[in-house]
């Protein structure tokens, strides 16, 4: 069975990728095993000095669940089972790590649609994943 990783952040782009993937399920002989991954950015500055680790972990989990909610609902309405994961770190690095550790056959994601100038100045998670990935990446707009 194929295993797909869907990095999701609650954005319209990631939810649209899920919706378009569902519409294209007939591309596959068997429904792939679906893993949703939400990557939270680590707390910066002095926050860890003043807030205990358990509270920070709880915050990341709550925010991750919020950002996963729409994607989980879309898959649920389509009758598709998914596994979900919440991690903390640099999104492209964490996506690549999860993809390798879980033995994913494909990473499916929605690009944000940044223009060329913004992509050069700001960088893009999708661009970085494509650059680094040894796993095939499917971008769905």
PDB file of C-alpha atoms in Angstrom:
ATOM      1  CA  UNK A   1       0.000   0.000   0.000  1.00  0.00           C
ATOM      2  CA  UNK A   2       1.235   3.467  -0.856  1.00  0.00           C
ATOM      3  CA  UNK A   3       1.949   5.829   2.041  1.00  0.00           C
ATOM      4  CA  UNK A   4       1.526   9.583   1.463  1.00  0.00           C
ATOM      5  CA  UNK A   5       2.598  12.481   3.659  1.00  0.00           C
ATOM      6  CA  UNK A   6       0.524  15.672   3.564  1.00  0.00           C
ATOM      7  CA  UNK A   7       2.176  18.630   5.308  1.00  0.00           C
ATOM      8  CA  UNK A   8      -0.719  20.890   6.343  1.00  0.00           C
ATOM      9  CA  UNK A   9      -0.795  24.255   8.062  1.00  0.00           C
ATOM     10  CA  UNK A  10      -4.495  25.122   7.975  1.00  0.00           C
ATOM     11  CA  UNK A  11      -4.018  27.460   5.010  1.00  0.00           C
ATOM     12  CA  UNK A  12      -6.304  27.612   1.988  1.00  0.00           C
ATOM     13  CA  UNK A  13      -3.448  26.201  -0.104  1.00  0.00           C
ATOM     14  CA  UNK A  14      -3.022  23.088   2.047  1.00  0.00           C
ATOM     15  CA  UNK A  15      -6.782  22.526   2.329  1.00  0.00           C
ATOM     16  CA  UNK A  16      -7.154  22.946  -1.433  1.00  0.00           C
ATOM     17  CA  UNK A  17      -4.424  20.323  -1.946  1.00  0.00           C
ATOM     18  CA  UNK A  18      -6.397  17.879   0.222  1.00  0.00           C
ATOM     19  CA  UNK A  19      -9.618  18.643  -1.673  1.00  0.00           C
ATOM     20  CA  UNK A  20      -7.945  18.206  -5.061  1.00  0.00           C
ATOM     21  CA  UNK A  21      -6.255  14.993  -3.922  1.00  0.00           C
ATOM     22  CA  UNK A  22      -9.625  13.573  -2.877  1.00  0.00           C
ATOM     23  CA  UNK A  23     -10.994  14.462  -6.333  1.00  0.00           C
ATOM     24  CA  UNK A  24      -8.088  12.541  -7.922  1.00  0.00           C
ATOM     25  CA  UNK A  25      -8.332   9.337  -5.897  1.00  0.00           C
ATOM     26  CA  UNK A  26      -9.214   7.481  -9.078  1.00  0.00           C
ATOM     27  CA  UNK A  27      -5.554   7.914 -10.099  1.00  0.00           C
ATOM     28  CA  UNK A  28      -4.688   5.157  -7.638  1.00  0.00           C
ATOM     29  CA  UNK A  29      -5.546   1.474  -7.715  1.00  0.00           C
ATOM     30  CA  UNK A  30      -5.732   1.392  -3.901  1.00  0.00           C
ATOM     31  CA  UNK A  31      -6.380   4.274  -1.548  1.00  0.00           C
ATOM     32  CA  UNK A  32      -3.026   5.340  -0.081  1.00  0.00           C
ATOM     33  CA  UNK A  33      -2.322   5.413   3.624  1.00  0.00           C
ATOM     34  CA  UNK A  34      -2.617   9.109   4.500  1.00  0.00           C
ATOM     35  CA  UNK A  35      -0.451  10.874   7.072  1.00  0.00           C
ATOM     36  CA  UNK A  36      -1.098  14.522   7.903  1.00  0.00           C
ATOM     37  CA  UNK A  37       1.809  16.445   9.387  1.00  0.00           C
ATOM     38  CA  UNK A  38       1.606  19.846  11.041  1.00  0.00           C
ATOM     39  CA  UNK A  39       4.900  21.508  11.910  1.00  0.00           C
ATOM     40  CA  UNK A  40       4.910  24.165  14.604  1.00  0.00           C
ATOM     41  CA  UNK A  41       7.717  26.692  14.840  1.00  0.00           C
ATOM     42  CA  UNK A  42       9.730  26.483  18.074  1.00  0.00           C
ATOM     43  CA  UNK A  43       9.275  29.204  20.675  1.00  0.00           C
ATOM     44  CA  UNK A  44      11.828  31.958  20.258  1.00  0.00           C
ATOM     45  CA  UNK A  45      13.678  34.254  22.566  1.00  0.00           C
ATOM     46  CA  UNK A  46      13.163  33.991  26.307  1.00  0.00           C
ATOM     47  CA  UNK A  47       9.792  32.232  26.204  1.00  0.00           C
ATOM     48  CA  UNK A  48      11.241  28.866  27.362  1.00  0.00           C
ATOM     49  CA  UNK A  49      12.840  30.627  30.324  1.00  0.00           C
ATOM     50  CA  UNK A  50       9.483  31.800  31.666  1.00  0.00           C
ATOM     51  CA  UNK A  51       7.067  29.070  30.577  1.00  0.00           C
ATOM     52  CA  UNK A  52       7.445  25.425  31.522  1.00  0.00           C
ATOM     53  CA  UNK A  53       7.995  22.740  28.877  1.00  0.00           C
ATOM     54  CA  UNK A  54       4.615  21.092  29.512  1.00  0.00           C
ATOM     55  CA  UNK A  55       2.792  24.368  28.790  1.00  0.00           C
ATOM     56  CA  UNK A  56       4.796  24.941  25.615  1.00  0.00           C
ATOM     57  CA  UNK A  57       4.129  21.354  24.483  1.00  0.00           C
ATOM     58  CA  UNK A  58       0.414  21.790  25.221  1.00  0.00           C
ATOM     59  CA  UNK A  59       0.390  25.060  23.236  1.00  0.00           C
ATOM     60  CA  UNK A  60       2.046  23.381  20.215  1.00  0.00           C
ATOM     61  CA  UNK A  61      -0.419  20.472  20.393  1.00  0.00           C
ATOM     62  CA  UNK A  62      -3.461  22.782  20.599  1.00  0.00           C
ATOM     63  CA  UNK A  63      -2.246  24.962  17.732  1.00  0.00           C
ATOM     64  CA  UNK A  64      -1.336  21.905  15.669  1.00  0.00           C
ATOM     65  CA  UNK A  65      -4.786  20.385  16.174  1.00  0.00           C
ATOM     66  CA  UNK A  66      -6.405  23.657  15.095  1.00  0.00           C
ATOM     67  CA  UNK A  67      -4.312  23.738  11.918  1.00  0.00           C
ATOM     68  CA  UNK A  68      -5.074  20.069  11.176  1.00  0.00           C
ATOM     69  CA  UNK A  69      -8.812  20.337  11.800  1.00  0.00           C
ATOM     70  CA  UNK A  70      -9.988  21.383   8.320  1.00  0.00           C
ATOM     71  CA  UNK A  71      -7.864  18.744   6.560  1.00  0.00           C
ATOM     72  CA  UNK A  72      -9.074  16.025   8.935  1.00  0.00           C
ATOM     73  CA  UNK A  73     -12.690  17.075   8.346  1.00  0.00           C
ATOM     74  CA  UNK A  74     -12.236  17.031   4.547  1.00  0.00           C
ATOM     75  CA  UNK A  75     -10.802  13.518   4.677  1.00  0.00           C
ATOM     76  CA  UNK A  76     -13.456  12.367   7.141  1.00  0.00           C
ATOM     77  CA  UNK A  77     -16.273  13.647   4.894  1.00  0.00           C
ATOM     78  CA  UNK A  78     -14.701  11.703   2.013  1.00  0.00           C
ATOM     79  CA  UNK A  79     -14.662   8.560   4.171  1.00  0.00           C
ATOM     80  CA  UNK A  80     -10.858   8.433   4.267  1.00  0.00           C
ATOM     81  CA  UNK A  81      -8.912   7.385   7.321  1.00  0.00           C
ATOM     82  CA  UNK A  82      -5.825   9.394   8.182  1.00  0.00           C
ATOM     83  CA  UNK A  83      -3.090   9.454  10.767  1.00  0.00           C
ATOM     84  CA  UNK A  84      -1.967  12.819  12.056  1.00  0.00           C
ATOM     85  CA  UNK A  85       1.257  14.064  13.554  1.00  0.00           C
ATOM     86  CA  UNK A  86       2.318  17.329  15.167  1.00  0.00           C
ATOM     87  CA  UNK A  87       5.992  18.237  15.348  1.00  0.00           C
ATOM     88  CA  UNK A  88       8.089  21.256  16.254  1.00  0.00           C
ATOM     89  CA  UNK A  89      10.989  22.535  14.161  1.00  0.00           C
ATOM     90  CA  UNK A  90      11.973  23.928  10.787  1.00  0.00           C
ATOM     91  CA  UNK A  91       9.146  22.801   8.446  1.00  0.00           C
ATOM     92  CA  UNK A  92      11.206  21.587   5.447  1.00  0.00           C
ATOM     93  CA  UNK A  93      13.588  19.648   7.700  1.00  0.00           C
ATOM     94  CA  UNK A  94      10.780  18.074   9.729  1.00  0.00           C
ATOM     95  CA  UNK A  95       8.805  17.174   6.598  1.00  0.00           C
ATOM     96  CA  UNK A  96      11.848  15.436   5.126  1.00  0.00           C
ATOM     97  CA  UNK A  97      12.576  13.639   8.407  1.00  0.00           C
ATOM     98  CA  UNK A  98       8.991  12.365   8.758  1.00  0.00           C
ATOM     99  CA  UNK A  99       8.846  11.332   5.111  1.00  0.00           C
ATOM    100  CA  UNK A 100      11.957   9.199   5.487  1.00  0.00           C
ATOM    101  CA  UNK A 101      11.141   7.783   8.941  1.00  0.00           C
ATOM    102  CA  UNK A 102       7.626   6.737   7.913  1.00  0.00           C
ATOM    103  CA  UNK A 103       8.757   5.307   4.590  1.00  0.00           C
ATOM    104  CA  UNK A 104       6.477   7.575   2.577  1.00  0.00           C
ATOM    105  CA  UNK A 105       6.137   6.997  -1.144  1.00  0.00           C
ATOM    106  CA  UNK A 106       5.084  10.561  -1.898  1.00  0.00           C
ATOM    107  CA  UNK A 107       4.776  13.994  -0.296  1.00  0.00           C
ATOM    108  CA  UNK A 108       1.654  15.872  -1.383  1.00  0.00           C
ATOM    109  CA  UNK A 109       1.398  19.565  -0.660  1.00  0.00           C
ATOM    110  CA  UNK A 110      -0.131  22.811  -1.796  1.00  0.00           C
ATOM    111  CA  UNK A 111       2.237  25.647  -2.632  1.00  0.00           C
ATOM    112  CA  UNK A 112       1.314  29.030  -1.254  1.00  0.00           C
ATOM    113  CA  UNK A 113       1.507  30.586  -4.700  1.00  0.00           C
ATOM    114  CA  UNK A 114       4.155  33.156  -3.882  1.00  0.00           C
ATOM    115  CA  UNK A 115       5.514  35.104  -6.813  1.00  0.00           C
ATOM    116  CA  UNK A 116       9.120  34.683  -7.927  1.00  0.00           C
ATOM    117  CA  UNK A 117      10.389  37.759  -6.052  1.00  0.00           C
ATOM    118  CA  UNK A 118       8.723  36.813  -2.768  1.00  0.00           C
ATOM    119  CA  UNK A 119       9.930  33.224  -3.112  1.00  0.00           C
ATOM    120  CA  UNK A 120      13.521  34.445  -3.548  1.00  0.00           C
ATOM    121  CA  UNK A 121      13.298  36.840  -0.606  1.00  0.00           C
ATOM    122  CA  UNK A 122      11.233  34.765   1.811  1.00  0.00           C
ATOM    123  CA  UNK A 123      11.842  31.203   0.761  1.00  0.00           C
ATOM    124  CA  UNK A 124       9.109  28.642   0.452  1.00  0.00           C
ATOM    125  CA  UNK A 125       8.519  25.422   2.329  1.00  0.00           C
ATOM    126  CA  UNK A 126       7.351  23.733  -0.881  1.00  0.00           C
ATOM    127  CA  UNK A 127      10.393  24.964  -2.816  1.00  0.00           C
ATOM    128  CA  UNK A 128      12.776  23.765  -0.113  1.00  0.00           C
ATOM    129  CA  UNK A 129      11.074  20.364   0.131  1.00  0.00           C
ATOM    130  CA  UNK A 130      11.310  19.921  -3.639  1.00  0.00           C
ATOM    131  CA  UNK A 131      14.978  20.917  -3.528  1.00  0.00           C
ATOM    132  CA  UNK A 132      15.906  18.513  -0.713  1.00  0.00           C
ATOM    133  CA  UNK A 133      13.548  15.595  -1.225  1.00  0.00           C
ATOM    134  CA  UNK A 134      14.553  12.161  -2.363  1.00  0.00           C
ATOM    135  CA  UNK A 135      10.850  11.254  -2.105  1.00  0.00           C
ATOM    136  CA  UNK A 136       8.623  12.286  -5.036  1.00  0.00           C
ATOM    137  CA  UNK A 137       6.709  15.510  -4.301  1.00  0.00           C
ATOM    138  CA  UNK A 138       3.306  16.268  -5.807  1.00  0.00           C
ATOM    139  CA  UNK A 139       2.297  19.933  -5.691  1.00  0.00           C
ATOM    140  CA  UNK A 140      -1.426  20.517  -6.081  1.00  0.00           C
ATOM    141  CA  UNK A 141      -2.752  24.030  -6.659  1.00  0.00           C
TER     142      UNK A 141
END
